[in-house]
């Protein structure tokens, strides 16, 4: 009942259809491969399986591919500490046993750290009752894939009774993965918000459903797309290929976006920029550039930011409330 009340307090009144399909095997402690679209609730299924197991005296390891994702999952799971669950996090490339982790009921770790802990033959790994592999499709990645695959194989060898939950939004051969993990397989294309995919060319977006949308304004293609999304009340998330490009593009877009902000938005952004400065133990040049960029209504996000800086950017992006039907 405490967990149900917590979920209701977070705005969850009922499970999405794919969550309803997966929650049975998850709570019964069965291995599970959950292949459903982004924002369809994969993480909540894993969280509930973890909580159910830990409240019965178990211990969980939540494996993620990226530090930023580790921070996100850590903050999510920390919400459940009020019911007596202790949550810890271990990320980075350092190679050490980290004995402090033994006191936690749930440990969030990158696959590299999980691999390191296995090589140090940490005793508490044999006490694990739940192992979650998030973004498991990266098992096919040339860089991270081998580490994740070996880590999962070793964990199953060290502790064959531990429940394994593999989560992915994009894996196509999830049935084969389920066979390898001897797991229940739940796959669905259901998503809470419709997704439209399209290709932009010459001021037109050609969508997969054959509809066409004109994009007006903007000095270049990206600024035109961002301006169009803002005009419709939506948010824009732009991916680029390098860390340097994130800053450069944020600075360029800021010159356009700031002119579209009203006084209330400017005040809100100024407060966010101030909170960013307050979160820094020692002021950094990147932090100053990020704060200035945020003041213009655009943030950048890359591996060069501190955990505190990334957390503020992610939190404030999520707090915005565009029309739920916007892209």
PDB file of C-alpha atoms in Angstrom:
ATOM      1  CA  UNK A   1       0.000   0.000   0.000  1.00  0.00           C
ATOM      2  CA  UNK A   2       2.855   2.438   0.731  1.00  0.00           C
ATOM      3  CA  UNK A   3       4.250   1.965  -2.764  1.00  0.00           C
ATOM      4  CA  UNK A   4       0.848   2.442  -4.383  1.00  0.00           C
ATOM      5  CA  UNK A   5       0.390   5.708  -2.474  1.00  0.00           C
ATOM      6  CA  UNK A   6       3.860   6.879  -3.537  1.00  0.00           C
ATOM      7  CA  UNK A   7       3.107   6.162  -7.188  1.00  0.00           C
ATOM      8  CA  UNK A   8      -0.211   7.985  -6.971  1.00  0.00           C
ATOM      9  CA  UNK A   9       1.620  10.939  -5.422  1.00  0.00           C
ATOM     10  CA  UNK A  10       3.886  10.950  -8.493  1.00  0.00           C
ATOM     11  CA  UNK A  11       0.838  11.074 -10.786  1.00  0.00           C
ATOM     12  CA  UNK A  12       0.589   7.378 -11.700  1.00  0.00           C
ATOM     13  CA  UNK A  13      -3.010   6.176 -11.388  1.00  0.00           C
ATOM     14  CA  UNK A  14      -2.843   3.001 -13.472  1.00  0.00           C
ATOM     15  CA  UNK A  15      -0.347   0.912 -15.407  1.00  0.00           C
ATOM     16  CA  UNK A  16       0.145   1.315 -19.138  1.00  0.00           C
ATOM     17  CA  UNK A  17      -0.871  -1.804 -21.151  1.00  0.00           C
ATOM     18  CA  UNK A  18       2.724  -3.091 -21.638  1.00  0.00           C
ATOM     19  CA  UNK A  19       3.460  -2.492 -17.949  1.00  0.00           C
ATOM     20  CA  UNK A  20       0.382  -4.523 -17.045  1.00  0.00           C
ATOM     21  CA  UNK A  21       1.654  -7.374 -19.255  1.00  0.00           C
ATOM     22  CA  UNK A  22       5.111  -7.294 -17.654  1.00  0.00           C
ATOM     23  CA  UNK A  23       4.351  -6.672 -14.002  1.00  0.00           C
ATOM     24  CA  UNK A  24       3.295 -10.283 -13.247  1.00  0.00           C
ATOM     25  CA  UNK A  25       6.591 -11.970 -14.219  1.00  0.00           C
ATOM     26  CA  UNK A  26       8.543  -9.017 -12.754  1.00  0.00           C
ATOM     27  CA  UNK A  27       6.979  -9.289  -9.295  1.00  0.00           C
ATOM     28  CA  UNK A  28       7.163 -13.091  -9.313  1.00  0.00           C
ATOM     29  CA  UNK A  29      10.950 -12.893  -9.686  1.00  0.00           C
ATOM     30  CA  UNK A  30      11.094 -14.326 -13.200  1.00  0.00           C
ATOM     31  CA  UNK A  31      13.676 -13.297 -15.796  1.00  0.00           C
ATOM     32  CA  UNK A  32      12.155 -10.754 -18.170  1.00  0.00           C
ATOM     33  CA  UNK A  33      13.030  -9.058 -21.460  1.00  0.00           C
ATOM     34  CA  UNK A  34      10.895  -5.927 -21.820  1.00  0.00           C
ATOM     35  CA  UNK A  35      11.053  -4.402 -25.311  1.00  0.00           C
ATOM     36  CA  UNK A  36       8.684  -1.426 -25.472  1.00  0.00           C
ATOM     37  CA  UNK A  37       8.989   2.147 -26.821  1.00  0.00           C
ATOM     38  CA  UNK A  38      10.572   5.052 -24.985  1.00  0.00           C
ATOM     39  CA  UNK A  39       8.302   6.601 -22.310  1.00  0.00           C
ATOM     40  CA  UNK A  40       6.130   3.476 -22.121  1.00  0.00           C
ATOM     41  CA  UNK A  41       7.238   2.690 -18.574  1.00  0.00           C
ATOM     42  CA  UNK A  42      10.066   0.134 -18.712  1.00  0.00           C
ATOM     43  CA  UNK A  43      11.900   1.625 -15.739  1.00  0.00           C
ATOM     44  CA  UNK A  44       8.876   1.525 -13.427  1.00  0.00           C
ATOM     45  CA  UNK A  45       8.484  -2.217 -14.010  1.00  0.00           C
ATOM     46  CA  UNK A  46      12.143  -2.677 -13.030  1.00  0.00           C
ATOM     47  CA  UNK A  47      11.787  -0.405  -9.987  1.00  0.00           C
ATOM     48  CA  UNK A  48       8.777  -2.365  -8.714  1.00  0.00           C
ATOM     49  CA  UNK A  49      10.579  -5.685  -9.197  1.00  0.00           C
ATOM     50  CA  UNK A  50      13.558  -4.295  -7.272  1.00  0.00           C
ATOM     51  CA  UNK A  51      11.421  -2.963  -4.423  1.00  0.00           C
ATOM     52  CA  UNK A  52       9.453  -6.208  -4.106  1.00  0.00           C
ATOM     53  CA  UNK A  53      12.685  -8.207  -3.912  1.00  0.00           C
ATOM     54  CA  UNK A  54      14.497  -5.842  -1.527  1.00  0.00           C
ATOM     55  CA  UNK A  55      11.548  -5.705   0.865  1.00  0.00           C
ATOM     56  CA  UNK A  56      11.831  -9.504   1.038  1.00  0.00           C
ATOM     57  CA  UNK A  57      15.473  -9.134   2.066  1.00  0.00           C
ATOM     58  CA  UNK A  58      17.078  -9.094  -1.393  1.00  0.00           C
ATOM     59  CA  UNK A  59      19.711  -6.918  -3.064  1.00  0.00           C
ATOM     60  CA  UNK A  60      19.683  -5.353  -6.549  1.00  0.00           C
ATOM     61  CA  UNK A  61      22.156  -4.151  -9.169  1.00  0.00           C
ATOM     62  CA  UNK A  62      20.913  -1.721 -11.820  1.00  0.00           C
ATOM     63  CA  UNK A  63      23.333  -1.615 -14.792  1.00  0.00           C
ATOM     64  CA  UNK A  64      23.290   1.359 -17.190  1.00  0.00           C
ATOM     65  CA  UNK A  65      25.585   2.306 -20.091  1.00  0.00           C
ATOM     66  CA  UNK A  66      26.139   5.992 -19.259  1.00  0.00           C
ATOM     67  CA  UNK A  67      26.945   8.106 -16.200  1.00  0.00           C
ATOM     68  CA  UNK A  68      24.128  10.529 -16.995  1.00  0.00           C
ATOM     69  CA  UNK A  69      21.656   7.645 -17.061  1.00  0.00           C
ATOM     70  CA  UNK A  70      23.080   6.320 -13.784  1.00  0.00           C
ATOM     71  CA  UNK A  71      22.367   9.675 -12.126  1.00  0.00           C
ATOM     72  CA  UNK A  72      18.804   9.653 -13.445  1.00  0.00           C
ATOM     73  CA  UNK A  73      18.065   6.122 -12.203  1.00  0.00           C
ATOM     74  CA  UNK A  74      19.766   6.856  -8.870  1.00  0.00           C
ATOM     75  CA  UNK A  75      17.542   9.889  -8.280  1.00  0.00           C
ATOM     76  CA  UNK A  76      14.436   7.911  -9.264  1.00  0.00           C
ATOM     77  CA  UNK A  77      15.231   5.058  -6.893  1.00  0.00           C
ATOM     78  CA  UNK A  78      16.173   7.433  -4.056  1.00  0.00           C
ATOM     79  CA  UNK A  79      12.467   8.345  -3.934  1.00  0.00           C
ATOM     80  CA  UNK A  80      11.830   4.915  -2.438  1.00  0.00           C
ATOM     81  CA  UNK A  81      14.259   5.395   0.450  1.00  0.00           C
ATOM     82  CA  UNK A  82      11.341   6.635   2.563  1.00  0.00           C
ATOM     83  CA  UNK A  83      10.144   3.027   2.804  1.00  0.00           C
ATOM     84  CA  UNK A  84      13.522   1.879   4.126  1.00  0.00           C
ATOM     85  CA  UNK A  85      15.500   1.039   0.975  1.00  0.00           C
ATOM     86  CA  UNK A  86      19.133   2.224   0.782  1.00  0.00           C
ATOM     87  CA  UNK A  87      20.317   3.261  -2.695  1.00  0.00           C
ATOM     88  CA  UNK A  88      23.936   3.766  -3.814  1.00  0.00           C
ATOM     89  CA  UNK A  89      25.708   4.563  -7.076  1.00  0.00           C
ATOM     90  CA  UNK A  90      29.078   3.595  -8.536  1.00  0.00           C
ATOM     91  CA  UNK A  91      30.213   4.993 -11.883  1.00  0.00           C
ATOM     92  CA  UNK A  92      33.440   5.799 -13.707  1.00  0.00           C
ATOM     93  CA  UNK A  93      36.395   3.899 -15.047  1.00  0.00           C
ATOM     94  CA  UNK A  94      38.335   3.464 -11.807  1.00  0.00           C
ATOM     95  CA  UNK A  95      39.212  -0.119 -10.920  1.00  0.00           C
ATOM     96  CA  UNK A  96      38.602  -0.737  -7.212  1.00  0.00           C
ATOM     97  CA  UNK A  97      36.394  -2.990  -5.071  1.00  0.00           C
ATOM     98  CA  UNK A  98      34.584  -0.036  -3.386  1.00  0.00           C
ATOM     99  CA  UNK A  99      33.663  -1.815  -0.102  1.00  0.00           C
ATOM    100  CA  UNK A 100      31.184   0.946   0.835  1.00  0.00           C
ATOM    101  CA  UNK A 101      28.696  -0.471  -1.685  1.00  0.00           C
ATOM    102  CA  UNK A 102      27.935  -3.493   0.508  1.00  0.00           C
ATOM    103  CA  UNK A 103      25.728  -1.422   2.839  1.00  0.00           C
ATOM    104  CA  UNK A 104      23.259  -0.521   0.054  1.00  0.00           C
ATOM    105  CA  UNK A 105      20.183  -2.525  -0.962  1.00  0.00           C
ATOM    106  CA  UNK A 106      20.223  -1.156  -4.528  1.00  0.00           C
ATOM    107  CA  UNK A 107      23.381  -0.201  -6.444  1.00  0.00           C
ATOM    108  CA  UNK A 108      23.229   1.712  -9.724  1.00  0.00           C
ATOM    109  CA  UNK A 109      26.391   1.174 -11.771  1.00  0.00           C
ATOM    110  CA  UNK A 110      27.734   1.546 -15.288  1.00  0.00           C
ATOM    111  CA  UNK A 111      28.562  -1.702 -17.081  1.00  0.00           C
ATOM    112  CA  UNK A 112      32.295  -0.891 -16.759  1.00  0.00           C
ATOM    113  CA  UNK A 113      31.986  -0.598 -12.975  1.00  0.00           C
ATOM    114  CA  UNK A 114      29.929  -3.778 -12.766  1.00  0.00           C
ATOM    115  CA  UNK A 115      32.652  -5.556 -14.759  1.00  0.00           C
ATOM    116  CA  UNK A 116      35.306  -4.186 -12.392  1.00  0.00           C
ATOM    117  CA  UNK A 117      33.382  -5.367  -9.320  1.00  0.00           C
ATOM    118  CA  UNK A 118      33.103  -8.841 -10.826  1.00  0.00           C
ATOM    119  CA  UNK A 119      36.830  -9.003 -11.498  1.00  0.00           C
ATOM    120  CA  UNK A 120      37.469  -8.092  -7.846  1.00  0.00           C
ATOM    121  CA  UNK A 121      35.159 -10.971  -6.851  1.00  0.00           C
ATOM    122  CA  UNK A 122      33.099  -8.831  -4.494  1.00  0.00           C
ATOM    123  CA  UNK A 123      31.243 -11.038  -2.016  1.00  0.00           C
ATOM    124  CA  UNK A 124      27.946  -9.142  -2.076  1.00  0.00           C
ATOM    125  CA  UNK A 125      27.494  -9.953  -5.762  1.00  0.00           C
ATOM    126  CA  UNK A 126      26.572 -13.474  -4.656  1.00  0.00           C
ATOM    127  CA  UNK A 127      23.747 -11.952  -2.573  1.00  0.00           C
ATOM    128  CA  UNK A 128      22.076 -10.283  -5.561  1.00  0.00           C
ATOM    129  CA  UNK A 129      18.467 -11.218  -6.127  1.00  0.00           C
ATOM    130  CA  UNK A 130      17.798  -8.808  -9.021  1.00  0.00           C
ATOM    131  CA  UNK A 131      19.995  -7.615 -11.914  1.00  0.00           C
ATOM    132  CA  UNK A 132      18.617  -4.974 -14.297  1.00  0.00           C
ATOM    133  CA  UNK A 133      20.312  -4.316 -17.640  1.00  0.00           C
ATOM    134  CA  UNK A 134      18.994  -1.027 -19.005  1.00  0.00           C
ATOM    135  CA  UNK A 135      19.422  -0.072 -22.688  1.00  0.00           C
ATOM    136  CA  UNK A 136      20.343  -3.698 -23.290  1.00  0.00           C
ATOM    137  CA  UNK A 137      20.369  -3.173 -27.086  1.00  0.00           C
ATOM    138  CA  UNK A 138      23.882  -1.761 -26.557  1.00  0.00           C
ATOM    139  CA  UNK A 139      25.006  -5.362 -26.238  1.00  0.00           C
ATOM    140  CA  UNK A 140      25.450  -4.999 -30.020  1.00  0.00           C
ATOM    141  CA  UNK A 141      27.615  -1.862 -29.672  1.00  0.00           C
ATOM    142  CA  UNK A 142      31.211  -2.349 -30.819  1.00  0.00           C
ATOM    143  CA  UNK A 143      32.624  -0.493 -27.781  1.00  0.00           C
ATOM    144  CA  UNK A 144      30.265  -1.183 -24.881  1.00  0.00           C
ATOM    145  CA  UNK A 145      28.619  -4.392 -26.075  1.00  0.00           C
ATOM    146  CA  UNK A 146      31.281  -6.956 -25.132  1.00  0.00           C
ATOM    147  CA  UNK A 147      31.595  -5.573 -21.584  1.00  0.00           C
ATOM    148  CA  UNK A 148      27.839  -5.734 -21.046  1.00  0.00           C
ATOM    149  CA  UNK A 149      27.525  -9.244 -22.501  1.00  0.00           C
ATOM    150  CA  UNK A 150      30.400 -10.643 -20.442  1.00  0.00           C
ATOM    151  CA  UNK A 151      29.101  -8.888 -17.300  1.00  0.00           C
ATOM    152  CA  UNK A 152      25.635 -10.417 -17.673  1.00  0.00           C
ATOM    153  CA  UNK A 153      27.088 -13.842 -18.429  1.00  0.00           C
ATOM    154  CA  UNK A 154      29.396 -13.677 -15.377  1.00  0.00           C
ATOM    155  CA  UNK A 155      26.638 -12.443 -13.070  1.00  0.00           C
ATOM    156  CA  UNK A 156      24.436 -15.354 -14.110  1.00  0.00           C
ATOM    157  CA  UNK A 157      27.324 -17.712 -13.496  1.00  0.00           C
ATOM    158  CA  UNK A 158      28.158 -16.223 -10.077  1.00  0.00           C
ATOM    159  CA  UNK A 159      24.521 -16.065  -9.010  1.00  0.00           C
ATOM    160  CA  UNK A 160      22.299 -18.247 -11.220  1.00  0.00           C
ATOM    161  CA  UNK A 161      19.231 -17.694  -9.012  1.00  0.00           C
ATOM    162  CA  UNK A 162      19.223 -13.902  -9.427  1.00  0.00           C
ATOM    163  CA  UNK A 163      16.359 -12.441 -11.452  1.00  0.00           C
ATOM    164  CA  UNK A 164      17.493 -10.685 -14.663  1.00  0.00           C
ATOM    165  CA  UNK A 165      15.465  -7.889 -16.245  1.00  0.00           C
ATOM    166  CA  UNK A 166      16.652  -6.614 -19.649  1.00  0.00           C
ATOM    167  CA  UNK A 167      15.115  -3.345 -20.882  1.00  0.00           C
ATOM    168  CA  UNK A 168      15.220  -1.781 -24.335  1.00  0.00           C
ATOM    169  CA  UNK A 169      13.197   0.488 -26.594  1.00  0.00           C
ATOM    170  CA  UNK A 170      14.986  -0.347 -29.824  1.00  0.00           C
ATOM    171  CA  UNK A 171      16.137  -3.975 -29.854  1.00  0.00           C
ATOM    172  CA  UNK A 172      14.656  -5.894 -32.799  1.00  0.00           C
ATOM    173  CA  UNK A 173      15.630  -9.447 -31.891  1.00  0.00           C
ATOM    174  CA  UNK A 174      14.378  -9.277 -28.296  1.00  0.00           C
ATOM    175  CA  UNK A 175      12.998 -12.814 -28.652  1.00  0.00           C
ATOM    176  CA  UNK A 176      16.531 -14.151 -29.182  1.00  0.00           C
ATOM    177  CA  UNK A 177      17.780 -12.200 -26.161  1.00  0.00           C
ATOM    178  CA  UNK A 178      14.939 -13.640 -24.088  1.00  0.00           C
ATOM    179  CA  UNK A 179      15.954 -17.148 -25.162  1.00  0.00           C
ATOM    180  CA  UNK A 180      19.586 -16.479 -24.147  1.00  0.00           C
ATOM    181  CA  UNK A 181      18.508 -15.159 -20.737  1.00  0.00           C
ATOM    182  CA  UNK A 182      15.845 -17.881 -20.320  1.00  0.00           C
ATOM    183  CA  UNK A 183      13.383 -15.074 -19.764  1.00  0.00           C
ATOM    184  CA  UNK A 184       9.758 -14.134 -20.258  1.00  0.00           C
ATOM    185  CA  UNK A 185       9.379 -11.927 -23.326  1.00  0.00           C
ATOM    186  CA  UNK A 186       7.108  -8.863 -23.404  1.00  0.00           C
ATOM    187  CA  UNK A 187       7.200  -6.799 -26.587  1.00  0.00           C
ATOM    188  CA  UNK A 188       4.854  -3.995 -27.608  1.00  0.00           C
ATOM    189  CA  UNK A 189       4.654  -1.029 -29.980  1.00  0.00           C
ATOM    190  CA  UNK A 190       2.202   0.816 -27.702  1.00  0.00           C
ATOM    191  CA  UNK A 191       3.290   4.300 -26.638  1.00  0.00           C
ATOM    192  CA  UNK A 192       1.514   6.955 -24.527  1.00  0.00           C
ATOM    193  CA  UNK A 193       2.142   9.769 -27.016  1.00  0.00           C
ATOM    194  CA  UNK A 194       2.059   9.288 -30.817  1.00  0.00           C
ATOM    195  CA  UNK A 195       5.436   9.527 -32.536  1.00  0.00           C
ATOM    196  CA  UNK A 196       5.809  11.024 -35.996  1.00  0.00           C
ATOM    197  CA  UNK A 197       8.966  10.391 -37.966  1.00  0.00           C
ATOM    198  CA  UNK A 198       9.976  12.545 -40.889  1.00  0.00           C
ATOM    199  CA  UNK A 199      12.787  13.789 -43.083  1.00  0.00           C
ATOM    200  CA  UNK A 200      13.458  17.516 -43.400  1.00  0.00           C
ATOM    201  CA  UNK A 201      14.550  18.965 -46.739  1.00  0.00           C
ATOM    202  CA  UNK A 202      14.238  22.391 -48.315  1.00  0.00           C
ATOM    203  CA  UNK A 203      11.887  23.866 -45.681  1.00  0.00           C
ATOM    204  CA  UNK A 204       9.570  20.852 -45.765  1.00  0.00           C
ATOM    205  CA  UNK A 205       9.186  17.903 -43.370  1.00  0.00           C
ATOM    206  CA  UNK A 206       8.085  14.765 -45.195  1.00  0.00           C
ATOM    207  CA  UNK A 207       6.520  12.464 -42.596  1.00  0.00           C
ATOM    208  CA  UNK A 208       6.303   8.681 -42.802  1.00  0.00           C
ATOM    209  CA  UNK A 209       2.494   8.911 -42.979  1.00  0.00           C
ATOM    210  CA  UNK A 210       2.927  10.878 -46.256  1.00  0.00           C
ATOM    211  CA  UNK A 211       1.864  14.195 -44.729  1.00  0.00           C
ATOM    212  CA  UNK A 212       4.037  17.257 -45.381  1.00  0.00           C
ATOM    213  CA  UNK A 213       4.655  20.219 -43.092  1.00  0.00           C
ATOM    214  CA  UNK A 214       6.207  23.525 -44.087  1.00  0.00           C
ATOM    215  CA  UNK A 215       8.841  25.069 -41.815  1.00  0.00           C
ATOM    216  CA  UNK A 216       9.006  28.856 -41.837  1.00  0.00           C
ATOM    217  CA  UNK A 217      11.709  31.264 -40.691  1.00  0.00           C
ATOM    218  CA  UNK A 218      15.153  30.687 -39.253  1.00  0.00           C
ATOM    219  CA  UNK A 219      18.542  31.597 -40.624  1.00  0.00           C
ATOM    220  CA  UNK A 220      19.390  27.940 -41.229  1.00  0.00           C
ATOM    221  CA  UNK A 221      17.695  24.551 -41.213  1.00  0.00           C
ATOM    222  CA  UNK A 222      18.148  23.733 -37.508  1.00  0.00           C
ATOM    223  CA  UNK A 223      17.097  27.171 -36.260  1.00  0.00           C
ATOM    224  CA  UNK A 224      14.081  26.976 -38.557  1.00  0.00           C
ATOM    225  CA  UNK A 225      13.034  23.615 -37.105  1.00  0.00           C
ATOM    226  CA  UNK A 226      13.581  24.788 -33.521  1.00  0.00           C
ATOM    227  CA  UNK A 227      11.619  27.990 -34.151  1.00  0.00           C
ATOM    228  CA  UNK A 228       8.776  26.021 -35.697  1.00  0.00           C
ATOM    229  CA  UNK A 229       8.617  23.653 -32.722  1.00  0.00           C
ATOM    230  CA  UNK A 230       8.639  26.545 -30.236  1.00  0.00           C
ATOM    231  CA  UNK A 231       5.897  28.348 -32.159  1.00  0.00           C
ATOM    232  CA  UNK A 232       3.689  25.252 -31.787  1.00  0.00           C
ATOM    233  CA  UNK A 233       4.296  25.128 -28.025  1.00  0.00           C
ATOM    234  CA  UNK A 234       6.708  22.198 -28.078  1.00  0.00           C
ATOM    235  CA  UNK A 235      10.227  21.499 -26.850  1.00  0.00           C
ATOM    236  CA  UNK A 236      13.230  20.764 -29.057  1.00  0.00           C
ATOM    237  CA  UNK A 237      15.982  18.261 -28.298  1.00  0.00           C
ATOM    238  CA  UNK A 238      18.817  18.452 -30.837  1.00  0.00           C
ATOM    239  CA  UNK A 239      21.530  15.796 -31.067  1.00  0.00           C
ATOM    240  CA  UNK A 240      24.966  16.613 -32.473  1.00  0.00           C
ATOM    241  CA  UNK A 241      28.101  14.547 -32.958  1.00  0.00           C
ATOM    242  CA  UNK A 242      30.664  16.241 -30.698  1.00  0.00           C
ATOM    243  CA  UNK A 243      30.908  17.856 -27.279  1.00  0.00           C
ATOM    244  CA  UNK A 244      32.131  21.101 -28.794  1.00  0.00           C
ATOM    245  CA  UNK A 245      29.150  21.195 -31.140  1.00  0.00           C
ATOM    246  CA  UNK A 246      26.706  21.119 -28.233  1.00  0.00           C
ATOM    247  CA  UNK A 247      28.077  24.430 -26.937  1.00  0.00           C
ATOM    248  CA  UNK A 248      28.425  26.032 -30.355  1.00  0.00           C
ATOM    249  CA  UNK A 249      24.884  25.170 -31.414  1.00  0.00           C
ATOM    250  CA  UNK A 250      23.399  26.222 -28.055  1.00  0.00           C
ATOM    251  CA  UNK A 251      25.119  29.590 -28.374  1.00  0.00           C
ATOM    252  CA  UNK A 252      23.896  30.065 -31.951  1.00  0.00           C
ATOM    253  CA  UNK A 253      20.315  29.051 -31.161  1.00  0.00           C
ATOM    254  CA  UNK A 254      20.284  31.256 -28.076  1.00  0.00           C
ATOM    255  CA  UNK A 255      20.577  34.358 -30.254  1.00  0.00           C
ATOM    256  CA  UNK A 256      17.282  33.379 -31.880  1.00  0.00           C
ATOM    257  CA  UNK A 257      15.425  31.921 -28.910  1.00  0.00           C
ATOM    258  CA  UNK A 258      16.035  34.804 -26.485  1.00  0.00           C
ATOM    259  CA  UNK A 259      14.013  37.167 -28.679  1.00  0.00           C
ATOM    260  CA  UNK A 260      10.972  34.902 -28.317  1.00  0.00           C
ATOM    261  CA  UNK A 261      11.018  34.834 -24.497  1.00  0.00           C
ATOM    262  CA  UNK A 262       8.562  36.816 -22.399  1.00  0.00           C
ATOM    263  CA  UNK A 263       9.459  38.547 -19.129  1.00  0.00           C
ATOM    264  CA  UNK A 264       8.206  35.685 -16.958  1.00  0.00           C
ATOM    265  CA  UNK A 265      10.323  33.173 -18.891  1.00  0.00           C
ATOM    266  CA  UNK A 266      13.407  35.389 -18.631  1.00  0.00           C
ATOM    267  CA  UNK A 267      12.980  35.627 -14.854  1.00  0.00           C
ATOM    268  CA  UNK A 268      12.575  31.865 -14.571  1.00  0.00           C
ATOM    269  CA  UNK A 269      15.675  31.210 -16.683  1.00  0.00           C
ATOM    270  CA  UNK A 270      17.684  33.695 -14.613  1.00  0.00           C
ATOM    271  CA  UNK A 271      16.772  31.743 -11.466  1.00  0.00           C
ATOM    272  CA  UNK A 272      17.870  28.484 -13.108  1.00  0.00           C
ATOM    273  CA  UNK A 273      21.180  30.096 -14.120  1.00  0.00           C
ATOM    274  CA  UNK A 274      21.666  31.285 -10.528  1.00  0.00           C
ATOM    275  CA  UNK A 275      20.931  27.803  -9.142  1.00  0.00           C
ATOM    276  CA  UNK A 276      23.521  26.414 -11.535  1.00  0.00           C
ATOM    277  CA  UNK A 277      26.149  28.777 -10.151  1.00  0.00           C
ATOM    278  CA  UNK A 278      25.153  27.872  -6.581  1.00  0.00           C
ATOM    279  CA  UNK A 279      25.558  24.143  -7.343  1.00  0.00           C
ATOM    280  CA  UNK A 280      29.239  24.570  -8.237  1.00  0.00           C
ATOM    281  CA  UNK A 281      31.753  23.958  -5.466  1.00  0.00           C
ATOM    282  CA  UNK A 282      34.303  25.785  -7.594  1.00  0.00           C
ATOM    283  CA  UNK A 283      33.218  28.023 -10.486  1.00  0.00           C
ATOM    284  CA  UNK A 284      34.209  26.646 -13.894  1.00  0.00           C
ATOM    285  CA  UNK A 285      34.380  28.313 -17.282  1.00  0.00           C
ATOM    286  CA  UNK A 286      32.023  25.698 -18.722  1.00  0.00           C
ATOM    287  CA  UNK A 287      29.565  26.362 -15.912  1.00  0.00           C
ATOM    288  CA  UNK A 288      29.648  30.070 -16.700  1.00  0.00           C
ATOM    289  CA  UNK A 289      29.044  29.394 -20.400  1.00  0.00           C
ATOM    290  CA  UNK A 290      26.166  27.052 -19.554  1.00  0.00           C
ATOM    291  CA  UNK A 291      24.560  29.624 -17.251  1.00  0.00           C
ATOM    292  CA  UNK A 292      24.784  32.289 -19.966  1.00  0.00           C
ATOM    293  CA  UNK A 293      23.294  29.903 -22.517  1.00  0.00           C
ATOM    294  CA  UNK A 294      20.430  28.993 -20.178  1.00  0.00           C
ATOM    295  CA  UNK A 295      19.674  32.692 -19.762  1.00  0.00           C
ATOM    296  CA  UNK A 296      18.962  32.736 -23.499  1.00  0.00           C
ATOM    297  CA  UNK A 297      16.568  29.786 -23.222  1.00  0.00           C
ATOM    298  CA  UNK A 298      18.891  27.075 -24.560  1.00  0.00           C
ATOM    299  CA  UNK A 299      20.963  24.568 -22.571  1.00  0.00           C
ATOM    300  CA  UNK A 300      23.684  22.189 -23.720  1.00  0.00           C
ATOM    301  CA  UNK A 301      24.308  18.727 -22.275  1.00  0.00           C
ATOM    302  CA  UNK A 302      27.502  16.715 -22.642  1.00  0.00           C
ATOM    303  CA  UNK A 303      29.977  14.551 -20.737  1.00  0.00           C
ATOM    304  CA  UNK A 304      32.045  17.609 -19.791  1.00  0.00           C
ATOM    305  CA  UNK A 305      29.413  18.869 -17.348  1.00  0.00           C
ATOM    306  CA  UNK A 306      29.544  17.992 -13.669  1.00  0.00           C
ATOM    307  CA  UNK A 307      26.874  15.713 -12.210  1.00  0.00           C
ATOM    308  CA  UNK A 308      25.203  18.720 -10.570  1.00  0.00           C
ATOM    309  CA  UNK A 309      25.165  20.687 -13.836  1.00  0.00           C
ATOM    310  CA  UNK A 310      23.735  17.766 -15.814  1.00  0.00           C
ATOM    311  CA  UNK A 311      21.093  17.176 -13.140  1.00  0.00           C
ATOM    312  CA  UNK A 312      19.886  20.781 -13.353  1.00  0.00           C
ATOM    313  CA  UNK A 313      19.701  20.714 -17.164  1.00  0.00           C
ATOM    314  CA  UNK A 314      17.801  17.397 -17.180  1.00  0.00           C
ATOM    315  CA  UNK A 315      15.427  18.413 -14.381  1.00  0.00           C
ATOM    316  CA  UNK A 316      14.526  21.770 -15.897  1.00  0.00           C
ATOM    317  CA  UNK A 317      13.977  20.264 -19.361  1.00  0.00           C
ATOM    318  CA  UNK A 318      11.602  17.694 -17.857  1.00  0.00           C
ATOM    319  CA  UNK A 319       9.754  20.348 -15.838  1.00  0.00           C
ATOM    320  CA  UNK A 320       8.657  22.225 -18.939  1.00  0.00           C
ATOM    321  CA  UNK A 321       5.078  21.451 -19.915  1.00  0.00           C
ATOM    322  CA  UNK A 322       4.565  21.555 -23.681  1.00  0.00           C
ATOM    323  CA  UNK A 323       1.399  20.283 -25.289  1.00  0.00           C
ATOM    324  CA  UNK A 324       1.605  16.473 -24.931  1.00  0.00           C
ATOM    325  CA  UNK A 325       0.703  15.995 -28.574  1.00  0.00           C
ATOM    326  CA  UNK A 326       3.632  18.065 -29.832  1.00  0.00           C
ATOM    327  CA  UNK A 327       6.759  16.334 -31.222  1.00  0.00           C
TER     328      UNK A 327
END
